[in-house]
mmCIF file of C-alpha atoms in Angstrom:
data_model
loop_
_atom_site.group_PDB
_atom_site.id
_atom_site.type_symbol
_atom_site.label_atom_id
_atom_site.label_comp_id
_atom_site.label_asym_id
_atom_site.label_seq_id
_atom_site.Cartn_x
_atom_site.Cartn_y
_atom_site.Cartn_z
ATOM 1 C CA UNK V 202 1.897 -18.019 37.440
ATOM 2 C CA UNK V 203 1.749 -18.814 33.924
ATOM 3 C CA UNK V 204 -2.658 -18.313 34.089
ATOM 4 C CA UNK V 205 -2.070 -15.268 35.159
ATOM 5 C CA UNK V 206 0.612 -13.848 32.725
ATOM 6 C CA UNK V 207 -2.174 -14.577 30.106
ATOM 7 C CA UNK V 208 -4.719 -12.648 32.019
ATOM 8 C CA UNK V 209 -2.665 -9.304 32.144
ATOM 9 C CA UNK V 210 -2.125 -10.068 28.181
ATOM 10 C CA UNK V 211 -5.981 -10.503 27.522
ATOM 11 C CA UNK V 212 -6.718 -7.520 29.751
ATOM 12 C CA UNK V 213 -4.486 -5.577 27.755
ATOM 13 C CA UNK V 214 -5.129 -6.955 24.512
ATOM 14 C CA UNK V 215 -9.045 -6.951 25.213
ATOM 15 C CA UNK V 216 -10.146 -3.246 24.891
ATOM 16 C CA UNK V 217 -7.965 -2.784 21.197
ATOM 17 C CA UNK V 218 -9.898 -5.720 19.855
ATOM 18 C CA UNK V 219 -12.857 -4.299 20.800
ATOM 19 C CA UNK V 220 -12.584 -1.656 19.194
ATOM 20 C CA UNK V 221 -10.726 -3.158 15.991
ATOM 21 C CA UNK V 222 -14.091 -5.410 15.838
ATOM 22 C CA UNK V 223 -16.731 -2.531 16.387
ATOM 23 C CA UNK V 224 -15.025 0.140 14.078
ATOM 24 C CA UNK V 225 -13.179 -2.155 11.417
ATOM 25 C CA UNK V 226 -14.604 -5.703 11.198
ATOM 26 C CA UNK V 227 -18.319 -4.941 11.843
ATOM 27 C CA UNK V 228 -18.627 -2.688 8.875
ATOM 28 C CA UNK V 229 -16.953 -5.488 6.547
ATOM 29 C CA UNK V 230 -19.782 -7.925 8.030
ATOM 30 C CA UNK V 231 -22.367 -5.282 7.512
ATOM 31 C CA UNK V 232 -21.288 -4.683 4.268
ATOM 32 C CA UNK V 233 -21.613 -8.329 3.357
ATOM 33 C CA UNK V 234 -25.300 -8.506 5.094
ATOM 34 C CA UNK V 235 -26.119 -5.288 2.581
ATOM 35 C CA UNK V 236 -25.033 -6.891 -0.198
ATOM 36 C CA UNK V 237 -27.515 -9.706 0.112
ATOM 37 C CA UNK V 238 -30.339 -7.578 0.133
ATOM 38 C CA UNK V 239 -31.744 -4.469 -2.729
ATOM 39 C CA UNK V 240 -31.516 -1.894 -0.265
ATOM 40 C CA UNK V 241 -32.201 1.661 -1.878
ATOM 41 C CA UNK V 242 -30.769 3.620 1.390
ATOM 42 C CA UNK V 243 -34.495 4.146 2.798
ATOM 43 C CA UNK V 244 -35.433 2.634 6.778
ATOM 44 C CA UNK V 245 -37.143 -0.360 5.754
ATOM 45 C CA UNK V 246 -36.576 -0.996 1.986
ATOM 46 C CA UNK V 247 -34.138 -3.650 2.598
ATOM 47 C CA UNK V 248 -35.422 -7.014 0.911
ATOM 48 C CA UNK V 249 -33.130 -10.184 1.150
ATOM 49 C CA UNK V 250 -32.427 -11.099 -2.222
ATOM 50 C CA UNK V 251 -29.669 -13.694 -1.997
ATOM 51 C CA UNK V 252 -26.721 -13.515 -4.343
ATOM 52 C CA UNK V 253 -28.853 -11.909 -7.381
ATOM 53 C CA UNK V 254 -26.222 -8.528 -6.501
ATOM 54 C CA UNK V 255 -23.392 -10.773 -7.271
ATOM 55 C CA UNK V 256 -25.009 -12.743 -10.292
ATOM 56 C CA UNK V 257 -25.358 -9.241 -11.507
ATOM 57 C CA UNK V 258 -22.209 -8.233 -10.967
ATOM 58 C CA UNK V 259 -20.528 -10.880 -12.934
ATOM 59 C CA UNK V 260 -22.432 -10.187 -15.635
ATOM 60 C CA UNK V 261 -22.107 -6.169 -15.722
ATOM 61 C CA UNK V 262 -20.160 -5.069 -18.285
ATOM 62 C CA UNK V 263 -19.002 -2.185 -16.758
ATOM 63 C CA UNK V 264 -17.728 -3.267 -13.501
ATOM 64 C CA UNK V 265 -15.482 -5.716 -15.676
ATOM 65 C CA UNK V 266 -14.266 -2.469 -17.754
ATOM 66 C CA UNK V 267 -13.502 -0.684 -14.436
ATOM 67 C CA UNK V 268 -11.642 -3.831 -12.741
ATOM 68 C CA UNK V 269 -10.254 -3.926 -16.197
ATOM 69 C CA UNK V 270 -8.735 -0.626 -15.829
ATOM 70 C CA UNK V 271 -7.925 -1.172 -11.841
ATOM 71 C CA UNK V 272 -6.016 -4.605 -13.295
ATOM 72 C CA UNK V 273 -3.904 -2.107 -15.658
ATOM 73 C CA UNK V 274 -3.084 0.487 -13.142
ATOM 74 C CA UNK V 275 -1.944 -2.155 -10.998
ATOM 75 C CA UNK V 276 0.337 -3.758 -12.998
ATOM 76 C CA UNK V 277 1.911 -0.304 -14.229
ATOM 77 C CA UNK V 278 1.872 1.961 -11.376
ATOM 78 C CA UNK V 279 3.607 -0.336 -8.692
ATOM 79 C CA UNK V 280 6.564 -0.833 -10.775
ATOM 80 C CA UNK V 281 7.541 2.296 -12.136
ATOM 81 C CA UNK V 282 6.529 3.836 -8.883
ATOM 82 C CA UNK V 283 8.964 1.642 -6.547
ATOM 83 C CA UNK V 284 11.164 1.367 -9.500
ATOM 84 C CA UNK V 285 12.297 5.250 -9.474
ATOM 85 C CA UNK V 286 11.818 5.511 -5.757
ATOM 86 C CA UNK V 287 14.606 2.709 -5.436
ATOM 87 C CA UNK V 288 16.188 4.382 -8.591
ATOM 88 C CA UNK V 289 16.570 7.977 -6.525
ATOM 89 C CA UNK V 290 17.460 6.917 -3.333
ATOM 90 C CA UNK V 291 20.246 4.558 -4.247
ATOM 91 C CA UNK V 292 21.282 7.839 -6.164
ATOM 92 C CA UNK V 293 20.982 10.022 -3.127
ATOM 93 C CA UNK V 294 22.615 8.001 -0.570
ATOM 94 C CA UNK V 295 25.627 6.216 -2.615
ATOM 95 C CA UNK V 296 25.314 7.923 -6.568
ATOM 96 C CA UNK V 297 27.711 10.394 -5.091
ATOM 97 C CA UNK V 298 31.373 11.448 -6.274
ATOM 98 C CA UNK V 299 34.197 9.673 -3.967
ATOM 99 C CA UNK V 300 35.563 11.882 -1.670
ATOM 100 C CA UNK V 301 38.534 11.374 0.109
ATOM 101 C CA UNK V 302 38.632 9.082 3.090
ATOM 102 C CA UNK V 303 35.187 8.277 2.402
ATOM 103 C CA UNK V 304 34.414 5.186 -0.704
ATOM 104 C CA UNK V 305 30.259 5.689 -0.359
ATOM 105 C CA UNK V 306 28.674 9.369 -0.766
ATOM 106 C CA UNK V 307 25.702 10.544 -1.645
ATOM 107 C CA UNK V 308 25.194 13.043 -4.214
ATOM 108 C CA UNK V 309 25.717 16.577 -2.834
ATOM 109 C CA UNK V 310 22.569 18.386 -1.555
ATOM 110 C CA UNK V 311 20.863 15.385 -1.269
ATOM 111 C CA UNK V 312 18.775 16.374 1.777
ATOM 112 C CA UNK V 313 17.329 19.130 -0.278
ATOM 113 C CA UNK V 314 16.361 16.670 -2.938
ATOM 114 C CA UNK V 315 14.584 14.194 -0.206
ATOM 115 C CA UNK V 316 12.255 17.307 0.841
ATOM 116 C CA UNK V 317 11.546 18.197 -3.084
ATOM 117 C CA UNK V 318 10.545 14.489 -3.409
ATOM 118 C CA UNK V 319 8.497 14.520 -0.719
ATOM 119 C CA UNK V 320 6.690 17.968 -1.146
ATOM 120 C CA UNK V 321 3.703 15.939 -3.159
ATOM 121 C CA UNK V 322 3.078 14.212 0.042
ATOM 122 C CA UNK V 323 1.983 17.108 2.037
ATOM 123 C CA UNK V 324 -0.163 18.135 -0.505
ATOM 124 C CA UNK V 325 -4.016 16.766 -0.359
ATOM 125 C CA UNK V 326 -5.185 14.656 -3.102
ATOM 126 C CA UNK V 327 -7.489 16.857 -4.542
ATOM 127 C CA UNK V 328 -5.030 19.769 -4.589
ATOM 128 C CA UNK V 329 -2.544 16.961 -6.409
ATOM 129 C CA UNK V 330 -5.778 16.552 -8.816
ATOM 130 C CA UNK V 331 -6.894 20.009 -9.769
ATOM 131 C CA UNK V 332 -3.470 21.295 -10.211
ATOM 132 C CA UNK V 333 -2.602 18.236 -12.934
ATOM 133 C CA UNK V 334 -6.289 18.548 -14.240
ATOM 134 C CA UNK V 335 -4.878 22.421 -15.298
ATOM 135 C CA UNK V 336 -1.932 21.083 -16.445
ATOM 136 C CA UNK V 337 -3.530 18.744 -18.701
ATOM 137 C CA UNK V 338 -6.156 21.407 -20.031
ATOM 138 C CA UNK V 339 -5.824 21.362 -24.142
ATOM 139 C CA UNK V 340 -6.259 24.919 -24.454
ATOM 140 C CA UNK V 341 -2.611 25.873 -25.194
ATOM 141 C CA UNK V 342 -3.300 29.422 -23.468
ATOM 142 C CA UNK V 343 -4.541 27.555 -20.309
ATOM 143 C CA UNK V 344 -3.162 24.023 -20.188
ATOM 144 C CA UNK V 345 0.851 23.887 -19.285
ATOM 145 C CA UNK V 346 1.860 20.879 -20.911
ATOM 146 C CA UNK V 347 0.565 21.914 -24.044
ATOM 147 C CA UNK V 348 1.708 25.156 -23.881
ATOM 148 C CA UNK V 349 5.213 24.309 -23.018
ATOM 149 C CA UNK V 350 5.189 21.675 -25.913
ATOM 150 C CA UNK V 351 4.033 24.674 -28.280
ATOM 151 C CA UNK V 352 7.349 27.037 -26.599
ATOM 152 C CA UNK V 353 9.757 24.455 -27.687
ATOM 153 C CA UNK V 354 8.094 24.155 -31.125
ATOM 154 C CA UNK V 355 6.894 20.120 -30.586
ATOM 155 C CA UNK V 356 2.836 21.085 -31.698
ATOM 156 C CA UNK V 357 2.503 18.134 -32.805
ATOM 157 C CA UNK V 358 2.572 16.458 -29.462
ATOM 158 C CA UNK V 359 -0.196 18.633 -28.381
ATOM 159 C CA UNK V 360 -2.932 16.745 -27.353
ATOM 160 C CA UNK V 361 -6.424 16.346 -25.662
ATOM 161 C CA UNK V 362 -4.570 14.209 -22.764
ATOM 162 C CA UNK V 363 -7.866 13.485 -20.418
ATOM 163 C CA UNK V 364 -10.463 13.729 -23.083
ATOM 164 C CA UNK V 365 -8.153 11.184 -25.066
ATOM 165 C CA UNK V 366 -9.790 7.729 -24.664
ATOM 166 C CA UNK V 367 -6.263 5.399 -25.482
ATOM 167 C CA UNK V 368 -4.342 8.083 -22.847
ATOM 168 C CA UNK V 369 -6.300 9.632 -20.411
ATOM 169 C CA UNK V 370 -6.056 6.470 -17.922
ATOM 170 C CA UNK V 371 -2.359 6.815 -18.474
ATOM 171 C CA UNK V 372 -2.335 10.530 -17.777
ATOM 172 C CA UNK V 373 -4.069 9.434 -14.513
ATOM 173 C CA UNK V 374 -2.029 7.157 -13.878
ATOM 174 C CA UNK V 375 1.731 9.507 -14.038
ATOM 175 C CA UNK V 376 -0.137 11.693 -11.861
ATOM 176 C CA UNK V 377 -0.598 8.887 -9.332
ATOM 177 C CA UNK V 378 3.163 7.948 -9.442
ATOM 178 C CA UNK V 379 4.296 11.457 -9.435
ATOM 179 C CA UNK V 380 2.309 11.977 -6.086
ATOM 180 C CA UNK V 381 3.376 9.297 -4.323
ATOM 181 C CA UNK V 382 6.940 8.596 -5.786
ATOM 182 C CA UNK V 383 8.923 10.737 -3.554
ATOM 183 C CA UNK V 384 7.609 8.750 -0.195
ATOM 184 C CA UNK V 385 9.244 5.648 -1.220
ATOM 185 C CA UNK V 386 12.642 7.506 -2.138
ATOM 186 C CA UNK V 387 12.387 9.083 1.795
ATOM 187 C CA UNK V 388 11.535 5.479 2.702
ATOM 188 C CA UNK V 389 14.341 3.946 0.717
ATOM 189 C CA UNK V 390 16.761 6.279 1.570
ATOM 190 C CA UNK V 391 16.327 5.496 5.940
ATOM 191 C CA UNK V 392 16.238 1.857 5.268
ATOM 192 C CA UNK V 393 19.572 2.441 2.917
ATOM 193 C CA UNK V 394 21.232 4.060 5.976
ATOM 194 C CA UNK V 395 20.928 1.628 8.129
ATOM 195 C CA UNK V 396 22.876 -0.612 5.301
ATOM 196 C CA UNK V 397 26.565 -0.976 6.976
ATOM 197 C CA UNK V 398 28.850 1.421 4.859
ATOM 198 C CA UNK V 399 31.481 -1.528 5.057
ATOM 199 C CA UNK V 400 29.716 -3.766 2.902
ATOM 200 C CA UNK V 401 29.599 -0.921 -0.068
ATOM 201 C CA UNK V 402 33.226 -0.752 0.719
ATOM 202 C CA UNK V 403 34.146 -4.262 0.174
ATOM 203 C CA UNK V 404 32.394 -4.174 -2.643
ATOM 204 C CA UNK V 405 33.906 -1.173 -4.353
ATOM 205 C CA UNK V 406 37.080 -2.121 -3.374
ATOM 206 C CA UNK V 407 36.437 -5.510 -5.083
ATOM 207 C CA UNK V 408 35.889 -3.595 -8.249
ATOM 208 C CA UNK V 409 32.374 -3.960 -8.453
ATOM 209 C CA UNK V 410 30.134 -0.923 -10.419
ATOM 210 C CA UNK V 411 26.684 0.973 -8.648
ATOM 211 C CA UNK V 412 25.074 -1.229 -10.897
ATOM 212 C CA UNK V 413 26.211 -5.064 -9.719
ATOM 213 C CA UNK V 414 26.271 -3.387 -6.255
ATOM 214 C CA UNK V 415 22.535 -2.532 -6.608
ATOM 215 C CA UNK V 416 21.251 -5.230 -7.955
ATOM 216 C CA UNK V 417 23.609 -7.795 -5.218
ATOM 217 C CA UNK V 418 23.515 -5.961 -2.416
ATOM 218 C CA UNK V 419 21.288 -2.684 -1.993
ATOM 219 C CA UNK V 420 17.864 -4.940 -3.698
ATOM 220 C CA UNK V 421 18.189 -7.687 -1.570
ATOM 221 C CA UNK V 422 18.882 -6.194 1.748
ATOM 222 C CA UNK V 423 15.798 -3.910 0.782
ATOM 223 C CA UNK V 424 13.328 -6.724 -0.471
ATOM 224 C CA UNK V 425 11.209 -6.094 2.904
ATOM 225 C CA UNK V 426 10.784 -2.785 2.428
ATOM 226 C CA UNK V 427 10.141 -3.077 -1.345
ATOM 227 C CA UNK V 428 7.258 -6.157 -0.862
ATOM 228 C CA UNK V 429 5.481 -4.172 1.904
ATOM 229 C CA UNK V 430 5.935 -1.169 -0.193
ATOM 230 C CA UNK V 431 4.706 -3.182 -3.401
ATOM 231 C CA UNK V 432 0.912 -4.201 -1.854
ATOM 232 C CA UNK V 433 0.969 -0.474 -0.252
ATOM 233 C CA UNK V 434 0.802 1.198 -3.758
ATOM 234 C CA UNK V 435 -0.851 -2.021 -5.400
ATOM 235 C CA UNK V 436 -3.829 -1.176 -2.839
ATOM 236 C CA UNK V 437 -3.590 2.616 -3.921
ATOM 237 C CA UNK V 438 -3.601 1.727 -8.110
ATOM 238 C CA UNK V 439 -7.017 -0.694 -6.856
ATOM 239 C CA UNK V 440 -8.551 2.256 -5.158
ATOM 240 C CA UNK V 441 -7.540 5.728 -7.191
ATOM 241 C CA UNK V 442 -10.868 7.026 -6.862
ATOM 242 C CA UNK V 443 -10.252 10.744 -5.662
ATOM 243 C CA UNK V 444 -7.975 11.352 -8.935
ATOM 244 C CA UNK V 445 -10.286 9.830 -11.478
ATOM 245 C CA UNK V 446 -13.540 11.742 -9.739
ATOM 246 C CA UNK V 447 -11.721 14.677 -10.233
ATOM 247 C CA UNK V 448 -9.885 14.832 -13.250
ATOM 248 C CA UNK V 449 -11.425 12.093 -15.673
ATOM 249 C CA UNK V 450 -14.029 13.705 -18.432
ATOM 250 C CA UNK V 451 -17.795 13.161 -16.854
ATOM 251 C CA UNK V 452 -16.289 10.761 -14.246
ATOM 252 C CA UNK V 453 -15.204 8.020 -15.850
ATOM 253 C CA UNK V 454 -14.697 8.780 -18.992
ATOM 254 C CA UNK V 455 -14.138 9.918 -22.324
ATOM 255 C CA UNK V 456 -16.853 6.449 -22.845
ATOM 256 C CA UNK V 457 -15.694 5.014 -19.659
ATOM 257 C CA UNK V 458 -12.029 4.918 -20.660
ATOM 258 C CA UNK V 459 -10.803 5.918 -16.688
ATOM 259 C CA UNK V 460 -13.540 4.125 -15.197
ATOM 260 C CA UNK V 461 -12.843 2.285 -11.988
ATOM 261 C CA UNK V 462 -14.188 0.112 -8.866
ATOM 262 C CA UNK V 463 -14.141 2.544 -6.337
ATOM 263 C CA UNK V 464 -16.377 5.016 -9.077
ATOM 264 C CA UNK V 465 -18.603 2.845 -10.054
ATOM 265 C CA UNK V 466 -19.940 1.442 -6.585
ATOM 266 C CA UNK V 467 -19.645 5.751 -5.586
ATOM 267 C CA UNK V 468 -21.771 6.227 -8.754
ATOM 268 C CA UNK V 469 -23.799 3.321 -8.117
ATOM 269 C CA UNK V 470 -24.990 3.948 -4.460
ATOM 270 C CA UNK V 471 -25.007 8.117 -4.343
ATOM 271 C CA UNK V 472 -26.140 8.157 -7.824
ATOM 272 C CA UNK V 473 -28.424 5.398 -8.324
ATOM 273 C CA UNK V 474 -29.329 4.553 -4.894
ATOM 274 C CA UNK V 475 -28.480 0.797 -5.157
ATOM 275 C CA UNK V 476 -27.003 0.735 -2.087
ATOM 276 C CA UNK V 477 -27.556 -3.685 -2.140
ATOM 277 C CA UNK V 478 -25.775 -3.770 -5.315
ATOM 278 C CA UNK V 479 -22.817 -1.305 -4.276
ATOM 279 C CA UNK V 480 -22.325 -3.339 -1.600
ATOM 280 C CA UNK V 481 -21.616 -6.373 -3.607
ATOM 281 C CA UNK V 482 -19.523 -4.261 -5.415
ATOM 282 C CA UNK V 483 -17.585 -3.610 -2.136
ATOM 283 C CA UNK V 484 -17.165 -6.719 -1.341
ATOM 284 C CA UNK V 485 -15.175 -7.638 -5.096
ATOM 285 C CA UNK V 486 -13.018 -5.152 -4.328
ATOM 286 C CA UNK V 487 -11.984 -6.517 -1.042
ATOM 287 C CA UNK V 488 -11.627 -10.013 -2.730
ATOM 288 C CA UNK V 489 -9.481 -8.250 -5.672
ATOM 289 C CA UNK V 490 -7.512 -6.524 -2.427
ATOM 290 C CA UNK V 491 -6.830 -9.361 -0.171
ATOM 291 C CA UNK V 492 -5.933 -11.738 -3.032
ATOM 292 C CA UNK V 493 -3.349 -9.369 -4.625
ATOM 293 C CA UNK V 494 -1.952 -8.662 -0.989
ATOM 294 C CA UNK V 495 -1.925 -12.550 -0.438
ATOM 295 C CA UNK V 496 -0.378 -12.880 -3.843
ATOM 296 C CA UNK V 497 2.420 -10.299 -3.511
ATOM 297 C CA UNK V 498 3.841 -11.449 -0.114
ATOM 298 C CA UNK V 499 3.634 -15.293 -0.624
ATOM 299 C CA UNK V 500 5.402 -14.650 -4.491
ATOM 300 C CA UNK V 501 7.697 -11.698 -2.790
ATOM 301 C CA UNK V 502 8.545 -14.087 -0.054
ATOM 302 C CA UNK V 503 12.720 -14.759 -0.170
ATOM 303 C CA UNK V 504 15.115 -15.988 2.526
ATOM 304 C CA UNK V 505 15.315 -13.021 4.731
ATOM 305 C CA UNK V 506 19.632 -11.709 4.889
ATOM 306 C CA UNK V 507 21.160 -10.866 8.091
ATOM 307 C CA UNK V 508 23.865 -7.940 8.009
#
C-alpha cells in the first residue's frame, strides 16, 4: 500500500519535473557549458577555453562598475520600496479616523487609493520608461520636472537628471520604486486583513499609538510577507535592465554611471558577439542572485507568530 501511494506521487510529480528540467534547469547547465568556451554565436566556433571567461571577468573593470551599481540599487531600492508599501497600507487599512462602534478604520476611500497605487503595475516597463525618460528631459519646454520646478520659481533645482553622472542612477532608481511600490501596498493591505481586528483593539484600548502598534504588532505578523517580498524586489534592483536600456544616456551612461549586469552581458553578446564571455557573465549574476536570496531568508529568518 504504502509502494504504491509513492507511485501515484511520482506519476504525478514526473511530467512537471520534466518539464521544470528541459525549460528551466537545462538552459542554466547550458549556460555554464557556454561559458567555458569563446563562442562568437556562429555553428561551430565554439572552442573550450576553460575558466579564461571568468579570469577575465574578475579582472574587467567594468563588470565590477556595473555590479557596483547593481550592489547600490540593491541596498536602496528594497528598503524604501517595502518601506512605503508597508508605510501606505498600514495607512489604508487602520490610519483611519475612529468611527463609532468600530476602534480600527481605514482611511476613507481607501479602495480608490489601492487601484491608484497599483495603476503602474498594469503598465509595461517600457511604457513606465519612456514616459519618466520625458519627464526627466532638461529642456524646460519639454521635460516636466523641470518645467514644474521653473512654475514654482525653484530654477535652481533644474537639472540634467539622466545626463547627470552623481544622479542619473538615482533617477533610475525612483523610477524603479515608483513602478513597483503600489504592488506591495495591494499586497500588504490583503495580508493586513486577514490580521484579527481584536488584536488592534486590545491594543488601542491599552493606550497604545499607530506607531508602537506598527512596529509590535502589524511588522511582525507581516515579516513573511515582507522577507519574500524583500528578495522579490532585491532580484528586480539586480536585474533593472529594461529601465536603464531605455532611459540611461548611450546605455549605460553618462561614462558608465547607470551601467549594470544585465547591460553589459546584453551589450557584450548582441553587441560584441562574445557570446562565451556573456555567458560567464550570466553565470555571476546567478551567483550574486542566489547568494543574496540565501542571505535574505536565512538573516530574515524569525520565530514564525501564530494569531
Amino acid at each position: 500500500m504504502q509502494h504504491g501511494k509513492y507511485r501515484i506521487i511520482v506519476g504525478f510529480l514526473a511530467l512537471p519535473l520534466l518539464v521544470y528540467g528541459v525549460f528551466v534547469v537545462s538552459p542554466f547547465v547550458q549556460a555554464f557549458q557556454i561559458s567555458m568556451t569563446d563562442w562568437s554565436g556562429l555553428v561551430g566556433s565554439a572552442r573550450f577555453v576553460g575558466l579564461d571567461n571568468f579570469v577575465r571577468l574578475w579582472d574587467s573593470d567594468d563588470f565590477w562598475n556595473a555590479l557596483r551599481h547593481n550592489v547600490s540599487m540593491l541596498a536602496l531600492v528594497p528598503v524604501v520600496t517595502l518601506g512605503l508599501g508597508l508605510f501606505f497600507a498600514f495607512m489604508l487599512n487602520v490610519g483611519g479616523r475612529r468611527r463609532r462602534g468600530d476602534l480600527v478604520t481605514g482611511v476613507a476611500g481607501s479602495r480608490f487609493y489601492k487601484f491608484v497605487f497599483f495603476f503602474p503595475q498594469v503598465i509595461s516597463i517600457t511604457i513606465i520608461a519612456v514616459i519618466w525618460f520625458n519627464i526627466y528631459n532638461p529642456d524646460p519646454d519639454d521635460g516636466m520636472l523641470n518645467a514644474l520646478l521653473g512654475a514654482v520659481g525653484l530654477d535652481g533645482l533644474q537639472n540634467a537628471w539622466l545626463g547627470e553622472k552623481s544622479i542619473a542612477l538615482w533617477c533610475i532608481s525612483a523610477v524603479m520604486v515608483w513602478g513597483h511600490v503600489g504592488f506591495y501596498v495591494v499586497l500588504f493591505s490583503a495580508a493586513m486583513a486577514s490580521i484579527p481586528r481584536d488584536i488592534y483593539e486590545a491594543a488601542l484600548l491599552d493606550g497604545a499609538g499607530r506607531f508602537p502598534t506598527f512596529f509590535r504588532i502589524t511588522l511582525p505578523l507581516l515579516w513573511d510577507t515582507v522577507q519574500t517580498g524583500w528578495v522579490y524586489m532585491g532580484i528586480i534592483a539586480l536585474d533593472a535592465f529594461a529601465l536603464v536600456q531605455i532611459m540611461s544616456v548611450n546605455m549605460g551612461g553618462p561614462d558608465g554611471a547607470t551601467d549594470v549586469m544585465p547591460l553589459r552581458l546584453y551589450q557584450t553578446a548582441f553587441r560584441d558577439s562574445q557570446y562565451g564571455y556573456a555567458a560567464a557573465m550570466g553565470v555571476a549574476m546567478l551567483v550574486v542572485t542566489m547568494t543574496f536570496a540565501v542571505l535574505a531568508l536565512r538573516l530574515g529568518r524569525r520565530e514564525r507568530i501564530e494569531y
